């Protein structure tokens, strides 16, 4: 298949992976993903920006041959993670005169992960420019979105920027240009939640930087190319902002419905007061949906049954995930039910502690909740409502 031209001798040479169902062995993919690679033909030199996920290397090289890419002078590694760098050794073999241009941290990564030798790497510095003749590549180090080795490559004459994982989406396409839709927005949000949210402060910084650059297009390393940069930049501005929305996320695991009854009760009462809720069944629901809800939530209330004198292990897993994703939530509480005894909340509170959430009095019940327990849940609803009011969400 012929490479699609993005702009003035800049071509898309990446691949879709429509069958991939999970990324990082963690978050399910609804639309597969794409591994984007860009071929930039200058009047004197040719560069490839980012390469390919190793299992796709053969197909990737085949397409380069089909498109008569006879010489490559530079391979730009914007980031060392192997879904983008994995085909560098094969490319170096195919194009023996090519040299890898990358930053010092990425150089270390591709040496250790891919055993690329020193003589095939030229380490560049932040802001350095490399000429391809009528095109100039400018390297902008962007540590933290999402690895310390991440950088962007800006193609000056065309005013387009390759942002690596930043501003990407796990999404596939036949035409490389983004069709702005709710579906794409959801995929980009799911991707942001899992990959970028832990680095929210850096996301804010680089979103603003790219806004200020007034680029014509954004070329990420997953998902479509944005001809209208504001579509994705405005979404990131919202997601990465410091202000949560009037939303309570309620992840729960319930063995005999008692914990579920409490979660349902909380949800119903909060909704009646105008507070939005998102109930998440830890056993059956899709973790990506939880991650997306955490992008906006002001409050997290976790529900757990007791298993062997402690919280259910699947609740522990979700608490850990919430802690490492570092959402902007401000408040939290816990509810749960036990049969004979133990410590239901201590471990969960300990795992969530790094988020520095303002903790609302938890409710722990023996067996099924009784009238007194429901009064405590009513008090929790009032407390959440008042907390949201205190930061002008209701
Ligand atoms: Fe898409 Fe950080 O790799």
GROMACS .gro file of C-alpha atoms and ligand atoms in nm:
model
  397
    1UNK     CA    1   0.000   0.000   0.000
    2UNK     CA    2   0.123   0.348  -0.088
    3UNK     CA    3   0.231   0.568   0.201
    4UNK     CA    4  -0.010   0.850   0.270
    5UNK     CA    5   0.144   1.194   0.236
    6UNK     CA    6   0.073   1.412   0.537
    7UNK     CA    7   0.233   1.731   0.412
    8UNK     CA    8   0.499   1.822   0.158
    9UNK     CA    9   0.714   1.504   0.146
   10UNK     CA   10   0.623   1.393   0.499
   11UNK     CA   11   0.464   1.049   0.478
   12UNK     CA   12   0.290   0.813   0.720
   13UNK     CA   13   0.479   0.483   0.722
   14UNK     CA   14   0.333   0.331   1.041
   15UNK     CA   15   0.095   0.041   1.086
   16UNK     CA   16  -0.236  -0.037   1.250
   17UNK     CA   17  -0.263  -0.320   1.501
   18UNK     CA   18  -0.637  -0.381   1.487
   19UNK     CA   19  -0.622  -0.710   1.679
   20UNK     CA   20  -0.439  -0.587   1.985
   21UNK     CA   21  -0.675  -0.610   2.280
   22UNK     CA   22  -0.464  -0.494   2.575
   23UNK     CA   23  -0.175  -0.251   2.619
   24UNK     CA   24   0.095  -0.277   2.883
   25UNK     CA   25  -0.092  -0.594   2.986
   26UNK     CA   26  -0.310  -0.358   3.186
   27UNK     CA   27  -0.577  -0.154   3.008
   28UNK     CA   28  -0.806  -0.314   2.748
   29UNK     CA   29  -0.805  -0.153   2.403
   30UNK     CA   30  -1.142  -0.087   2.241
   31UNK     CA   31  -1.003   0.000   1.899
   32UNK     CA   32  -0.663  -0.170   1.879
   33UNK     CA   33  -0.380   0.077   1.827
   34UNK     CA   34  -0.144   0.214   1.567
   35UNK     CA   35   0.233   0.245   1.583
   36UNK     CA   36   0.311   0.562   1.394
   37UNK     CA   37   0.628   0.614   1.200
   38UNK     CA   38   0.695   0.912   0.974
   39UNK     CA   39   0.914   0.928   0.666
   40UNK     CA   40   1.053   1.277   0.602
   41UNK     CA   41   1.216   1.333   0.264
   42UNK     CA   42   1.434   1.642   0.253
   43UNK     CA   43   1.609   1.764  -0.061
   44UNK     CA   44   1.936   1.611   0.065
   45UNK     CA   45   1.863   1.368   0.345
   46UNK     CA   46   1.586   1.131   0.444
   47UNK     CA   47   1.477   1.066   0.801
   48UNK     CA   48   1.242   0.824   0.969
   49UNK     CA   49   1.085   0.950   1.290
   50UNK     CA   50   1.010   0.663   1.529
   51UNK     CA   51   0.998   0.305   1.407
   52UNK     CA   52   0.783   0.005   1.491
   53UNK     CA   53   0.664  -0.247   1.752
   54UNK     CA   54   0.890  -0.554   1.715
   55UNK     CA   55   0.624  -0.810   1.610
   56UNK     CA   56   0.537  -0.582   1.317
   57UNK     CA   57   0.894  -0.531   1.196
   58UNK     CA   58   0.870  -0.763   0.897
   59UNK     CA   59   0.554  -0.597   0.766
   60UNK     CA   60   0.705  -0.252   0.834
   61UNK     CA   61   1.020  -0.325   0.633
   62UNK     CA   62   0.815  -0.479   0.353
   63UNK     CA   63   0.615  -0.160   0.319
   64UNK     CA   64   0.931   0.052   0.309
   65UNK     CA   65   1.055  -0.164   0.020
   66UNK     CA   66   0.717  -0.146  -0.158
   67UNK     CA   67   0.734   0.232  -0.129
   68UNK     CA   68   1.086   0.235  -0.272
   69UNK     CA   69   1.255   0.387   0.029
   70UNK     CA   70   1.607   0.332  -0.099
   71UNK     CA   71   1.804   0.530   0.154
   72UNK     CA   72   1.759   0.647   0.508
   73UNK     CA   73   2.013   0.885   0.659
   74UNK     CA   74   1.864   0.941   1.003
   75UNK     CA   75   1.646   0.737   1.233
   76UNK     CA   76   1.499   0.966   1.496
   77UNK     CA   77   1.422   0.790   1.824
   78UNK     CA   78   1.187   1.019   2.015
   79UNK     CA   79   1.156   0.764   2.297
   80UNK     CA   80   1.312   0.430   2.385
   81UNK     CA   81   1.002   0.223   2.459
   82UNK     CA   82   0.998  -0.063   2.217
   83UNK     CA   83   0.661  -0.004   2.053
   84UNK     CA   84   0.848   0.282   1.880
   85UNK     CA   85   1.215   0.189   1.895
   86UNK     CA   86   1.181  -0.187   1.852
   87UNK     CA   87   1.260  -0.196   1.480
   88UNK     CA   88   1.573   0.022   1.501
   89UNK     CA   89   1.814  -0.276   1.479
   90UNK     CA   90   1.635  -0.413   1.172
   91UNK     CA   91   1.630  -0.068   1.008
   92UNK     CA   92   2.002  -0.022   1.074
   93UNK     CA   93   2.064  -0.356   0.911
   94UNK     CA   94   1.857  -0.265   0.608
   95UNK     CA   95   1.999   0.088   0.579
   96UNK     CA   96   2.362   0.048   0.695
   97UNK     CA   97   2.446   0.414   0.632
   98UNK     CA   98   2.172   0.534   0.864
   99UNK     CA   99   2.249   0.677   1.205
  100UNK     CA  100   2.021   0.711   1.505
  101UNK     CA  101   1.968   1.063   1.635
  102UNK     CA  102   1.840   1.078   1.988
  103UNK     CA  103   1.881   1.236   2.331
  104UNK     CA  104   2.122   1.105   2.597
  105UNK     CA  105   1.860   0.921   2.804
  106UNK     CA  106   1.704   0.753   2.502
  107UNK     CA  107   2.049   0.659   2.376
  108UNK     CA  108   2.111   0.472   2.702
  109UNK     CA  109   1.773   0.301   2.670
  110UNK     CA  110   1.815   0.181   2.314
  111UNK     CA  111   2.164   0.059   2.396
  112UNK     CA  112   2.040  -0.147   2.690
  113UNK     CA  113   1.706  -0.259   2.544
  114UNK     CA  114   1.804  -0.316   2.183
  115UNK     CA  115   2.182  -0.346   2.199
  116UNK     CA  116   2.229  -0.068   1.942
  117UNK     CA  117   2.601   0.008   1.932
  118UNK     CA  118   2.755   0.344   2.022
  119UNK     CA  119   2.888   0.410   1.672
  120UNK     CA  120   2.534   0.395   1.527
  121UNK     CA  121   2.404   0.664   1.763
  122UNK     CA  122   2.458   1.040   1.751
  123UNK     CA  123   2.345   1.204   2.072
  124UNK     CA  124   2.180   1.540   2.015
  125UNK     CA  125   2.107   1.818   2.262
  126UNK     CA  126   1.785   1.995   2.353
  127UNK     CA  127   1.696   2.251   2.085
  128UNK     CA  128   1.953   2.118   1.838
  129UNK     CA  129   1.864   2.136   1.470
  130UNK     CA  130   1.958   1.895   1.194
  131UNK     CA  131   1.915   1.983   0.828
  132UNK     CA  132   1.769   1.750   0.566
  133UNK     CA  133   1.832   2.013   0.297
  134UNK     CA  134   1.506   2.197   0.249
  135UNK     CA  135   1.372   2.072   0.583
  136UNK     CA  136   1.503   2.123   0.936
  137UNK     CA  137   1.439   1.892   1.226
  138UNK     CA  138   1.444   2.057   1.567
  139UNK     CA  139   1.459   1.835   1.875
  140UNK     CA  140   1.269   1.945   2.184
  141UNK     CA  141   1.329   1.740   2.497
  142UNK     CA  142   1.004   1.667   2.679
  143UNK     CA  143   1.094   1.452   2.979
  144UNK     CA  144   0.794   1.325   3.171
  145UNK     CA  145   0.539   1.274   2.892
  146UNK     CA  146   0.572   0.996   2.961
  147UNK     CA  147   0.930   0.867   3.007
  148UNK     CA  148   1.238   1.064   3.111
  149UNK     CA  149   1.375   1.001   2.759
  150UNK     CA  150   1.080   1.148   2.567
  151UNK     CA  151   1.143   1.420   2.310
  152UNK     CA  152   0.946   1.584   2.031
  153UNK     CA  153   1.069   1.644   1.676
  154UNK     CA  154   0.953   1.968   1.517
  155UNK     CA  155   0.978   2.001   1.139
  156UNK     CA  156   1.034   2.374   1.106
  157UNK     CA  157   0.951   2.454   0.745
  158UNK     CA  158   0.626   2.257   0.761
  159UNK     CA  159   0.533   2.373   1.112
  160UNK     CA  160   0.437   2.023   1.225
  161UNK     CA  161   0.541   1.848   1.543
  162UNK     CA  162   0.589   1.479   1.616
  163UNK     CA  163   0.492   1.445   1.981
  164UNK     CA  164   0.575   1.081   2.041
  165UNK     CA  165   0.329   0.923   2.291
  166UNK     CA  166   0.206   1.265   2.406
  167UNK     CA  167  -0.139   1.358   2.264
  168UNK     CA  168  -0.181   1.007   2.122
  169UNK     CA  169  -0.470   0.762   2.121
  170UNK     CA  170  -0.503   0.390   2.091
  171UNK     CA  171  -0.699   0.403   1.768
  172UNK     CA  172  -0.674   0.264   1.416
  173UNK     CA  173  -0.763   0.426   1.088
  174UNK     CA  174  -0.751   0.396   0.710
  175UNK     CA  175  -0.702   0.770   0.656
  176UNK     CA  176  -0.432   0.909   0.886
  177UNK     CA  177  -0.609   1.238   0.952
  178UNK     CA  178  -0.830   1.253   1.261
  179UNK     CA  179  -1.204   1.251   1.218
  180UNK     CA  180  -1.318   1.441   1.523
  181UNK     CA  181  -1.572   1.223   1.700
  182UNK     CA  182  -1.684   1.122   2.047
  183UNK     CA  183  -1.532   0.781   1.983
  184UNK     CA  184  -1.187   0.930   1.916
  185UNK     CA  185  -1.223   1.161   2.216
  186UNK     CA  186  -1.300   0.859   2.438
  187UNK     CA  187  -0.999   0.668   2.307
  188UNK     CA  188  -0.772   0.966   2.362
  189UNK     CA  189  -0.909   1.006   2.715
  190UNK     CA  190  -0.862   0.637   2.798
  191UNK     CA  191  -0.503   0.668   2.671
  192UNK     CA  192  -0.442   0.990   2.866
  193UNK     CA  193  -0.581   0.829   3.182
  194UNK     CA  194  -0.353   0.530   3.169
  195UNK     CA  195  -0.037   0.679   3.023
  196UNK     CA  196  -0.026   1.052   3.080
  197UNK     CA  197  -0.238   1.128   3.391
  198UNK     CA  198   0.042   1.034   3.635
  199UNK     CA  199   0.240   1.319   3.473
  200UNK     CA  200  -0.040   1.575   3.475
  201UNK     CA  201   0.183   1.871   3.560
  202UNK     CA  202   0.412   1.797   3.267
  203UNK     CA  203   0.108   1.747   3.042
  204UNK     CA  204  -0.009   2.097   3.131
  205UNK     CA  205   0.334   2.241   3.054
  206UNK     CA  206   0.372   2.078   2.712
  207UNK     CA  207   0.010   2.135   2.611
  208UNK     CA  208   0.063   2.507   2.664
  209UNK     CA  209   0.400   2.498   2.489
  210UNK     CA  210   0.251   2.339   2.177
  211UNK     CA  211  -0.047   2.577   2.187
  212UNK     CA  212   0.197   2.868   2.192
  213UNK     CA  213   0.390   2.722   1.896
  214UNK     CA  214   0.071   2.742   1.685
  215UNK     CA  215   0.169   2.433   1.487
  216UNK     CA  216  -0.024   2.333   1.175
  217UNK     CA  217  -0.045   1.966   1.266
  218UNK     CA  218   0.027   1.726   1.551
  219UNK     CA  219   0.175   1.389   1.456
  220UNK     CA  220   0.163   1.159   1.761
  221UNK     CA  221   0.306   0.809   1.776
  222UNK     CA  222  -0.031   0.638   1.836
  223UNK     CA  223  -0.361   0.730   1.675
  224UNK     CA  224  -0.445   0.977   1.401
  225UNK     CA  225  -0.271   1.296   1.294
  226UNK     CA  226  -0.442   1.616   1.405
  227UNK     CA  227  -0.487   1.873   1.130
  228UNK     CA  228  -0.677   2.074   1.386
  229UNK     CA  229  -0.437   2.074   1.685
  230UNK     CA  230  -0.690   2.252   1.907
  231UNK     CA  231  -0.911   1.940   1.912
  232UNK     CA  232  -0.662   1.741   2.118
  233UNK     CA  233  -0.494   2.038   2.291
  234UNK     CA  234  -0.827   2.162   2.430
  235UNK     CA  235  -0.909   1.815   2.560
  236UNK     CA  236  -0.570   1.792   2.732
  237UNK     CA  237  -0.618   2.139   2.881
  238UNK     CA  238  -0.939   2.016   3.042
  239UNK     CA  239  -0.813   1.674   3.151
  240UNK     CA  240  -0.488   1.805   3.296
  241UNK     CA  241  -0.646   2.102   3.475
  242UNK     CA  242  -0.638   2.116   3.856
  243UNK     CA  243  -1.015   2.138   3.896
  244UNK     CA  244  -1.209   1.812   3.922
  245UNK     CA  245  -1.571   1.775   3.820
  246UNK     CA  246  -1.875   1.715   4.039
  247UNK     CA  247  -1.827   1.339   4.015
  248UNK     CA  248  -1.789   1.056   4.267
  249UNK     CA  249  -1.627   0.734   4.148
  250UNK     CA  250  -1.740   0.423   4.334
  251UNK     CA  251  -1.525   0.117   4.259
  252UNK     CA  252  -1.646  -0.185   4.455
  253UNK     CA  253  -1.617  -0.559   4.498
  254UNK     CA  254  -1.899  -0.733   4.677
  255UNK     CA  255  -1.926  -1.102   4.765
  256UNK     CA  256  -2.278  -1.116   4.912
  257UNK     CA  257  -2.433  -0.789   4.790
  258UNK     CA  258  -2.396  -0.602   5.122
  259UNK     CA  259  -2.117  -0.378   4.993
  260UNK     CA  260  -2.301  -0.340   4.662
  261UNK     CA  261  -2.615  -0.233   4.852
  262UNK     CA  262  -2.413   0.042   5.019
  263UNK     CA  263  -2.260   0.157   4.691
  264UNK     CA  264  -2.604   0.160   4.522
  265UNK     CA  265  -2.748   0.356   4.814
  266UNK     CA  266  -2.469   0.613   4.806
  267UNK     CA  267  -2.502   0.653   4.431
  268UNK     CA  268  -2.879   0.704   4.446
  269UNK     CA  269  -2.860   0.958   4.730
  270UNK     CA  270  -2.573   1.152   4.574
  271UNK     CA  271  -2.745   1.169   4.235
  272UNK     CA  272  -3.060   1.296   4.410
  273UNK     CA  273  -2.847   1.583   4.545
  274UNK     CA  274  -2.712   1.664   4.201
  275UNK     CA  275  -2.375   1.490   4.240
  276UNK     CA  276  -2.286   1.265   3.946
  277UNK     CA  277  -2.167   0.913   4.024
  278UNK     CA  278  -1.986   0.637   3.842
  279UNK     CA  279  -2.025   0.288   3.988
  280UNK     CA  280  -1.752   0.046   3.889
  281UNK     CA  281  -1.780  -0.328   3.945
  282UNK     CA  282  -1.417  -0.424   3.999
  283UNK     CA  283  -1.471  -0.786   3.894
  284UNK     CA  284  -1.670  -0.737   3.575
  285UNK     CA  285  -1.608  -0.389   3.440
  286UNK     CA  286  -1.336  -0.254   3.211
  287UNK     CA  287  -1.045  -0.090   3.396
  288UNK     CA  288  -1.016   0.166   3.116
  289UNK     CA  289  -1.360   0.302   3.207
  290UNK     CA  290  -1.249   0.344   3.568
  291UNK     CA  291  -0.929   0.518   3.461
  292UNK     CA  292  -1.130   0.759   3.243
  293UNK     CA  293  -1.367   0.840   3.531
  294UNK     CA  294  -1.067   0.909   3.754
  295UNK     CA  295  -0.956   1.182   3.512
  296UNK     CA  296  -1.251   1.394   3.629
  297UNK     CA  297  -1.358   1.267   3.972
  298UNK     CA  298  -1.352   1.490   4.279
  299UNK     CA  299  -1.418   1.200   4.516
  300UNK     CA  300  -1.332   0.830   4.527
  301UNK     CA  301  -1.537   0.598   4.748
  302UNK     CA  302  -1.411   0.242   4.745
  303UNK     CA  303  -1.628  -0.051   4.852
  304UNK     CA  304  -1.492  -0.388   4.956
  305UNK     CA  305  -1.596  -0.713   5.113
  306UNK     CA  306  -1.361  -0.866   5.366
  307UNK     CA  307  -1.160  -1.170   5.258
  308UNK     CA  308  -0.945  -1.353   5.513
  309UNK     CA  309  -0.939  -1.064   5.761
  310UNK     CA  310  -0.850  -0.798   5.506
  311UNK     CA  311  -0.987  -0.613   5.203
  312UNK     CA  312  -1.068  -0.815   4.893
  313UNK     CA  313  -0.747  -0.856   4.687
  314UNK     CA  314  -0.918  -0.712   4.379
  315UNK     CA  315  -0.998  -0.395   4.574
  316UNK     CA  316  -0.631  -0.377   4.672
  317UNK     CA  317  -0.538  -0.399   4.304
  318UNK     CA  318  -0.771  -0.112   4.211
  319UNK     CA  319  -0.655   0.104   4.503
  320UNK     CA  320  -0.298   0.053   4.385
  321UNK     CA  321  -0.393   0.142   4.026
  322UNK     CA  322  -0.571   0.459   4.145
  323UNK     CA  323  -0.266   0.554   4.352
  324UNK     CA  324  -0.020   0.517   4.064
  325UNK     CA  325  -0.245   0.694   3.812
  326UNK     CA  326  -0.240   0.998   4.046
  327UNK     CA  327  -0.580   1.147   3.959
  328UNK     CA  328  -0.668   1.501   4.067
  329UNK     CA  329  -0.939   1.381   4.313
  330UNK     CA  330  -0.957   1.570   4.642
  331UNK     CA  331  -1.172   1.353   4.869
  332UNK     CA  332  -1.215   0.984   4.951
  333UNK     CA  333  -1.394   0.738   5.171
  334UNK     CA  334  -1.438   0.365   5.214
  335UNK     CA  335  -1.735   0.137   5.272
  336UNK     CA  336  -1.748  -0.237   5.322
  337UNK     CA  337  -1.889  -0.537   5.494
  338UNK     CA  338  -1.734  -0.818   5.695
  339UNK     CA  339  -1.849  -1.151   5.834
  340UNK     CA  340  -1.636  -1.235   6.134
  341UNK     CA  341  -1.361  -0.980   6.179
  342UNK     CA  342  -1.033  -0.830   6.068
  343UNK     CA  343  -0.906  -0.502   5.931
  344UNK     CA  344  -1.111  -0.399   5.631
  345UNK     CA  345  -0.978  -0.054   5.547
  346UNK     CA  346  -0.623  -0.014   5.683
  347UNK     CA  347  -0.442  -0.151   5.378
  348UNK     CA  348  -0.658   0.043   5.129
  349UNK     CA  349  -0.605   0.367   5.322
  350UNK     CA  350  -0.233   0.301   5.328
  351UNK     CA  351  -0.221   0.241   4.950
  352UNK     CA  352  -0.424   0.555   4.875
  353UNK     CA  353  -0.223   0.771   5.120
  354UNK     CA  354   0.017   0.915   4.856
  355UNK     CA  355  -0.281   1.085   4.690
  356UNK     CA  356  -0.319   1.299   5.005
  357UNK     CA  357  -0.697   1.283   4.984
  358UNK     CA  358  -0.921   1.445   5.242
  359UNK     CA  359  -1.077   1.135   5.404
  360UNK     CA  360  -1.447   1.133   5.488
  361UNK     CA  361  -1.549   0.902   5.778
  362UNK     CA  362  -1.565   0.542   5.639
  363UNK     CA  363  -1.857   0.305   5.704
  364UNK     CA  364  -1.786  -0.055   5.793
  365UNK     CA  365  -2.079  -0.290   5.863
  366UNK     CA  366  -2.114  -0.644   5.992
  367UNK     CA  367  -2.320  -0.844   5.747
  368UNK     CA  368  -2.599  -0.650   5.580
  369UNK     CA  369  -2.631  -0.278   5.652
  370UNK     CA  370  -2.902  -0.193   5.910
  371UNK     CA  371  -3.092   0.130   5.977
  372UNK     CA  372  -2.804   0.273   6.179
  373UNK     CA  373  -2.560   0.194   5.900
  374UNK     CA  374  -2.780   0.371   5.644
  375UNK     CA  375  -2.781   0.678   5.870
  376UNK     CA  376  -2.402   0.671   5.856
  377UNK     CA  377  -2.420   0.648   5.476
  378UNK     CA  378  -2.656   0.947   5.475
  379UNK     CA  379  -2.395   1.136   5.675
  380UNK     CA  380  -2.132   1.036   5.417
  381UNK     CA  381  -2.354   1.167   5.136
  382UNK     CA  382  -2.394   1.499   5.318
  383UNK     CA  383  -2.022   1.519   5.382
  384UNK     CA  384  -1.936   1.455   5.015
  385UNK     CA  385  -2.193   1.709   4.901
  386UNK     CA  386  -2.052   1.971   5.138
  387UNK     CA  387  -1.694   1.897   5.031
  388UNK     CA  388  -1.792   1.944   4.666
  389UNK     CA  389  -1.971   2.265   4.758
  390UNK     CA  390  -1.661   2.389   4.939
  391UNK     CA  391  -1.469   2.386   4.609
  392UNK     CA  392  -1.758   2.526   4.406
  393UNK     CA  393  -1.856   2.206   4.224
  394UNK     CA  394  -2.224   2.224   4.326
  395LIG    FE1  395   0.396   0.414   2.287
  395LIG    FE2  396   0.587   0.490   2.561
  395LIG     O1  397   0.538   0.397   2.409
   0.00000   0.00000   0.00000
